[in-house]
CSV table of C-alpha atoms in Angstrom, one decimal:
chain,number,residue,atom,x,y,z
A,62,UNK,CA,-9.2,-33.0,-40.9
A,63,UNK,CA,-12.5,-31.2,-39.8
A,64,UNK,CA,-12.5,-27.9,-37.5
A,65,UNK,CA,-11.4,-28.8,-33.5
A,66,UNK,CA,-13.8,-27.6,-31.4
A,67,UNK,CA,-13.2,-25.0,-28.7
A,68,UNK,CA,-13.1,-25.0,-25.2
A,69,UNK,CA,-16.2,-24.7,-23.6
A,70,UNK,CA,-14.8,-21.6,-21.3
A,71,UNK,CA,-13.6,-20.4,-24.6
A,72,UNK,CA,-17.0,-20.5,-26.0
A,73,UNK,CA,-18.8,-18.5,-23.2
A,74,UNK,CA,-16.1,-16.2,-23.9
A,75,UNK,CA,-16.8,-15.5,-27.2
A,76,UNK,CA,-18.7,-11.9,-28.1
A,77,UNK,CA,-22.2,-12.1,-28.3
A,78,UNK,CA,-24.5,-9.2,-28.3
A,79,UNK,CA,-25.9,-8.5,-24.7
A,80,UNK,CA,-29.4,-10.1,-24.4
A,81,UNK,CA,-32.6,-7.7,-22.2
A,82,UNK,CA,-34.5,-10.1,-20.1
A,83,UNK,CA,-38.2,-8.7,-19.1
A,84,UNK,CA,-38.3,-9.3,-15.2
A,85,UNK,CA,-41.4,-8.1,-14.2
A,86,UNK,CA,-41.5,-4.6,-14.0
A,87,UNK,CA,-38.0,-4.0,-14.4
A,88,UNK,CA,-35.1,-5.0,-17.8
A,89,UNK,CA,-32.1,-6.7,-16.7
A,90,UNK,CA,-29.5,-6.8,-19.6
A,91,UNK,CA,-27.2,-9.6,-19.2
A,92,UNK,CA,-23.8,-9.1,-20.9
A,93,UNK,CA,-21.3,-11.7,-21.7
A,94,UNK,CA,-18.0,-11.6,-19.5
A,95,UNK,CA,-14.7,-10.8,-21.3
A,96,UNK,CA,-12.1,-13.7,-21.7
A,97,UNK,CA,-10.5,-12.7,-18.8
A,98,UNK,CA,-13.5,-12.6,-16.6
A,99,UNK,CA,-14.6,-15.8,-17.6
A,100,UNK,CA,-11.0,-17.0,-17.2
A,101,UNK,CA,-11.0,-15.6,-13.7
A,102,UNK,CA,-14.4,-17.3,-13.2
A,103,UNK,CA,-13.0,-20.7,-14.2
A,104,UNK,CA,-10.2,-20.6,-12.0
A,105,UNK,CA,-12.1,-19.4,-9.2
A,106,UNK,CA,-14.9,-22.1,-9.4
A,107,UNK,CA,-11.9,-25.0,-9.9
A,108,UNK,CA,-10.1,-23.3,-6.6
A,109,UNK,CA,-13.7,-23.4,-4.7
A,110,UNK,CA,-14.0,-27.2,-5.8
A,111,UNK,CA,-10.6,-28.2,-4.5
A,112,UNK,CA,-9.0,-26.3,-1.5
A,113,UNK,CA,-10.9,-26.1,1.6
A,114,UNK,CA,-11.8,-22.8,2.5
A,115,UNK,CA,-12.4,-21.3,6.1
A,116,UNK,CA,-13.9,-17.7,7.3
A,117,UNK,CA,-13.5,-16.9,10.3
A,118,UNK,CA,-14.9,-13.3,11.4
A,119,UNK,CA,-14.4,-11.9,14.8
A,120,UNK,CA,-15.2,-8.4,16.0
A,121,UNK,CA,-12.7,-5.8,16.7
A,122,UNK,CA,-12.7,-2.8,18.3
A,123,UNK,CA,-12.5,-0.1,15.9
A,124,UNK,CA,-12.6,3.0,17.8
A,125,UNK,CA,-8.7,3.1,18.4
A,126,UNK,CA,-7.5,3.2,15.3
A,127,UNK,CA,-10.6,5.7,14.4
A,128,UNK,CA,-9.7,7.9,16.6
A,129,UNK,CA,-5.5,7.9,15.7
A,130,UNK,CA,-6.9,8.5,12.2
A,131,UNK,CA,-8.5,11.5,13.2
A,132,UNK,CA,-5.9,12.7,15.4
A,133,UNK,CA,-3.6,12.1,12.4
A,134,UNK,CA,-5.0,11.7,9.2
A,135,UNK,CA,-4.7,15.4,7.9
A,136,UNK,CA,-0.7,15.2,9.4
A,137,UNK,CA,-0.3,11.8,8.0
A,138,UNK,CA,-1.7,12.8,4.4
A,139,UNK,CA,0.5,16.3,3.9
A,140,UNK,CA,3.6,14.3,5.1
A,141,UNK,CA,3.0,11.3,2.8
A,142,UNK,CA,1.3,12.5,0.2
A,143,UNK,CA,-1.6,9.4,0.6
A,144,UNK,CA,-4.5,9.1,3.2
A,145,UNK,CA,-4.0,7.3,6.3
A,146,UNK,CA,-6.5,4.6,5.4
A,147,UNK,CA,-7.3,0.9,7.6
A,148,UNK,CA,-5.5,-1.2,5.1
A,149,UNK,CA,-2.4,-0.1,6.0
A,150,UNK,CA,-3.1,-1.2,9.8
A,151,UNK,CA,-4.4,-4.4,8.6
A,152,UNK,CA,-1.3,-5.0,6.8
A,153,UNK,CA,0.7,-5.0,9.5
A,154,UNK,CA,-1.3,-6.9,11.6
A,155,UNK,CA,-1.2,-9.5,9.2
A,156,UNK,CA,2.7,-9.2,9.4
A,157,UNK,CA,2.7,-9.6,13.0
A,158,UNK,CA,0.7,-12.3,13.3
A,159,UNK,CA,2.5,-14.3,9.8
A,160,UNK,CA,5.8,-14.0,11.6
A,161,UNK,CA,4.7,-14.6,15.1
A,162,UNK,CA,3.7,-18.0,13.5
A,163,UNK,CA,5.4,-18.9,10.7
A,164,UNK,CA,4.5,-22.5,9.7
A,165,UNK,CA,1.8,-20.6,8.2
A,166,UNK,CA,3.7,-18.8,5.8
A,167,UNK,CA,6.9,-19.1,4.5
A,168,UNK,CA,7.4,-15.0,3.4
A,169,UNK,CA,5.1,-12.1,4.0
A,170,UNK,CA,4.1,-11.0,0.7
A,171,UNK,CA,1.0,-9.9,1.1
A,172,UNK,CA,-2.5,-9.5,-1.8
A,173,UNK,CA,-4.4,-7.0,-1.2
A,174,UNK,CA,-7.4,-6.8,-3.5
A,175,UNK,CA,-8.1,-3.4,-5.2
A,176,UNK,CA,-11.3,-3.1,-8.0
A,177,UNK,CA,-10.7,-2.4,-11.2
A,178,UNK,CA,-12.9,-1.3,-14.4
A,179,UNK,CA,-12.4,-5.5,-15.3
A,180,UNK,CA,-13.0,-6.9,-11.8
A,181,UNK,CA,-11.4,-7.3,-8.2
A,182,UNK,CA,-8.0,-8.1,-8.6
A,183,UNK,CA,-5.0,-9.0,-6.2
A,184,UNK,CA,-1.9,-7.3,-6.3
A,185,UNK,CA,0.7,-8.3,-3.9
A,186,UNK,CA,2.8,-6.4,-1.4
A,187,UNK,CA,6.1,-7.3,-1.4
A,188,UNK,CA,7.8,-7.6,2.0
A,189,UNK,CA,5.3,-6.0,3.3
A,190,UNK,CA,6.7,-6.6,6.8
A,191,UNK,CA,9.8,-4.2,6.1
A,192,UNK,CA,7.2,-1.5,4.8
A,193,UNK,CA,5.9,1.1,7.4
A,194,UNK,CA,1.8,1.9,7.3
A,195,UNK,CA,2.9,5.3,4.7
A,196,UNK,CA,5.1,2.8,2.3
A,197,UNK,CA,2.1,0.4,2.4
A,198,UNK,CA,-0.6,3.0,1.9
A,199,UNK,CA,1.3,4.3,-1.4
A,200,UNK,CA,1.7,0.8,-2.7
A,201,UNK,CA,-1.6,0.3,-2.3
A,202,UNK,CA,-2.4,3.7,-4.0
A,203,UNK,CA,-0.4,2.8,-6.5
A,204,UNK,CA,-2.2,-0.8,-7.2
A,205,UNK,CA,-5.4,1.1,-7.2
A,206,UNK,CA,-4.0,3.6,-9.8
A,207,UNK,CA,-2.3,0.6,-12.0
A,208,UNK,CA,-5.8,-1.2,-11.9
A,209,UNK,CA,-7.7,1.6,-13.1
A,210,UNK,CA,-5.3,2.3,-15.4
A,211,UNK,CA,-5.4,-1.3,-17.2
A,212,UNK,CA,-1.2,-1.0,-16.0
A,213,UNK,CA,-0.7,-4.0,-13.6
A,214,UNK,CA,1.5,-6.8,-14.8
A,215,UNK,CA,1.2,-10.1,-14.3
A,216,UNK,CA,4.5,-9.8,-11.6
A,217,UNK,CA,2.2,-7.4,-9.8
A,218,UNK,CA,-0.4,-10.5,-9.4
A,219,UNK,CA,1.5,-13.5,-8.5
A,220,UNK,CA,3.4,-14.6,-5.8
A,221,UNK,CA,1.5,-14.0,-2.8
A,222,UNK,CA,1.1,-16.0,0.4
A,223,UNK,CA,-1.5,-14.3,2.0
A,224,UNK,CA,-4.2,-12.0,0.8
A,225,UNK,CA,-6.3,-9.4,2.1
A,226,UNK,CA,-10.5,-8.9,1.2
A,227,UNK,CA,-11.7,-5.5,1.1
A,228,UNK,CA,-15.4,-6.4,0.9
A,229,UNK,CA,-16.2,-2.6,2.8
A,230,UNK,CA,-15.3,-1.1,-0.4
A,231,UNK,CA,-18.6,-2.7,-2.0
A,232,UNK,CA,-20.7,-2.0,1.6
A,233,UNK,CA,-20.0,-5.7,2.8
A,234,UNK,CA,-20.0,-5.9,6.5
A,235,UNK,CA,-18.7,-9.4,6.0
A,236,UNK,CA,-17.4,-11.7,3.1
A,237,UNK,CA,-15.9,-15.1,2.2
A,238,UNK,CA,-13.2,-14.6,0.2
A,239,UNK,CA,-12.7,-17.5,-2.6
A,240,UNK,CA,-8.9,-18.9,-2.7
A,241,UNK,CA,-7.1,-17.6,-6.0
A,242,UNK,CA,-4.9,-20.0,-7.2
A,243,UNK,CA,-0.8,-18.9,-7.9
């Protein structure tokens, strides 16, 4: 029997050396994406294809929660040992709304994406709706510090119901989110 042939995802996979493109008056270098970005890619592009996908954006005011961070923040951060951030307030938000509605979610375990040196990845928050916004904010230190690290497990990734973008980290005003499949 000859040689089976590879995947196709597989093959784009596969080292190559990275490859300079002249555009103009500028060098892009194009490098190939590790297996697990292209994996990620893959999955992403099939979830894009199949589930339909909504964004809604609204405007908030802000200035409250500015200011109670503020007031706060230096308080919050000695006592806790982690900054007061927004995430933490947008966590339990979420929870409030998730359980003041619950046919849209059966639990409140809760992604919250963090980058990492191999791409944005979604951690989940486990019961985040027992957590205060301190527990929170260290869990989400922690992700943040596991990502870097390379230390996040593949429990830390799965089981989520609802997930929350962080496009500001990247100086997004707004974003659409793609669906990650379980």
């Amino acid at each position: 029997a000859g040689p089976v042939a590879a995947p196709a995802a597989a093959k784009a996979a596969m080292p190559t050396p990275p490859v300079a493109v002249a555009l103009g008056d500028r060098t892009e270098q194009r490098v190939p994406m590790s297996r697990l970005r292209a994996r990620i890619a893959e999955r992403l592009l099939q979830s894009q294809q199949t589930n339909a996908i909504l964004t809604t954006f609204n405007e908030v005011n802000m200035g409250p929660m500015m200011a109670l961070r503020k007031q706060y923040g230096e308080k919050f951060e000695k006592a806790h040992g982690v900054r007061l951030g927004f995430m933490g307030f947008f966590v339990k938000a979420a929870c409030a709304a998730l359980q003041k509605f619950p046919i849209l979610n059966a639990s409140v375990d809760i992604g919250i994406a963090v980058g990492s040196p191999r791409g944005l990845v979604v951690p989940i928050i486990r019961n985040a709706d027992q957590m205060s916004i301190a527990e929170i904010e260290k869990k989400i230190a922690d992700f943040g510090a596991k990502a870097k690290d390379g230390k996040l497990t593949i429990e830390d990734l799965t089981g989520g119901t609802f997930s929350i973008s962080n496009g500001g980290i990247f100086g997004s005003m707004m974003s659409t989110p793609i669906i990650n499949p379980p």
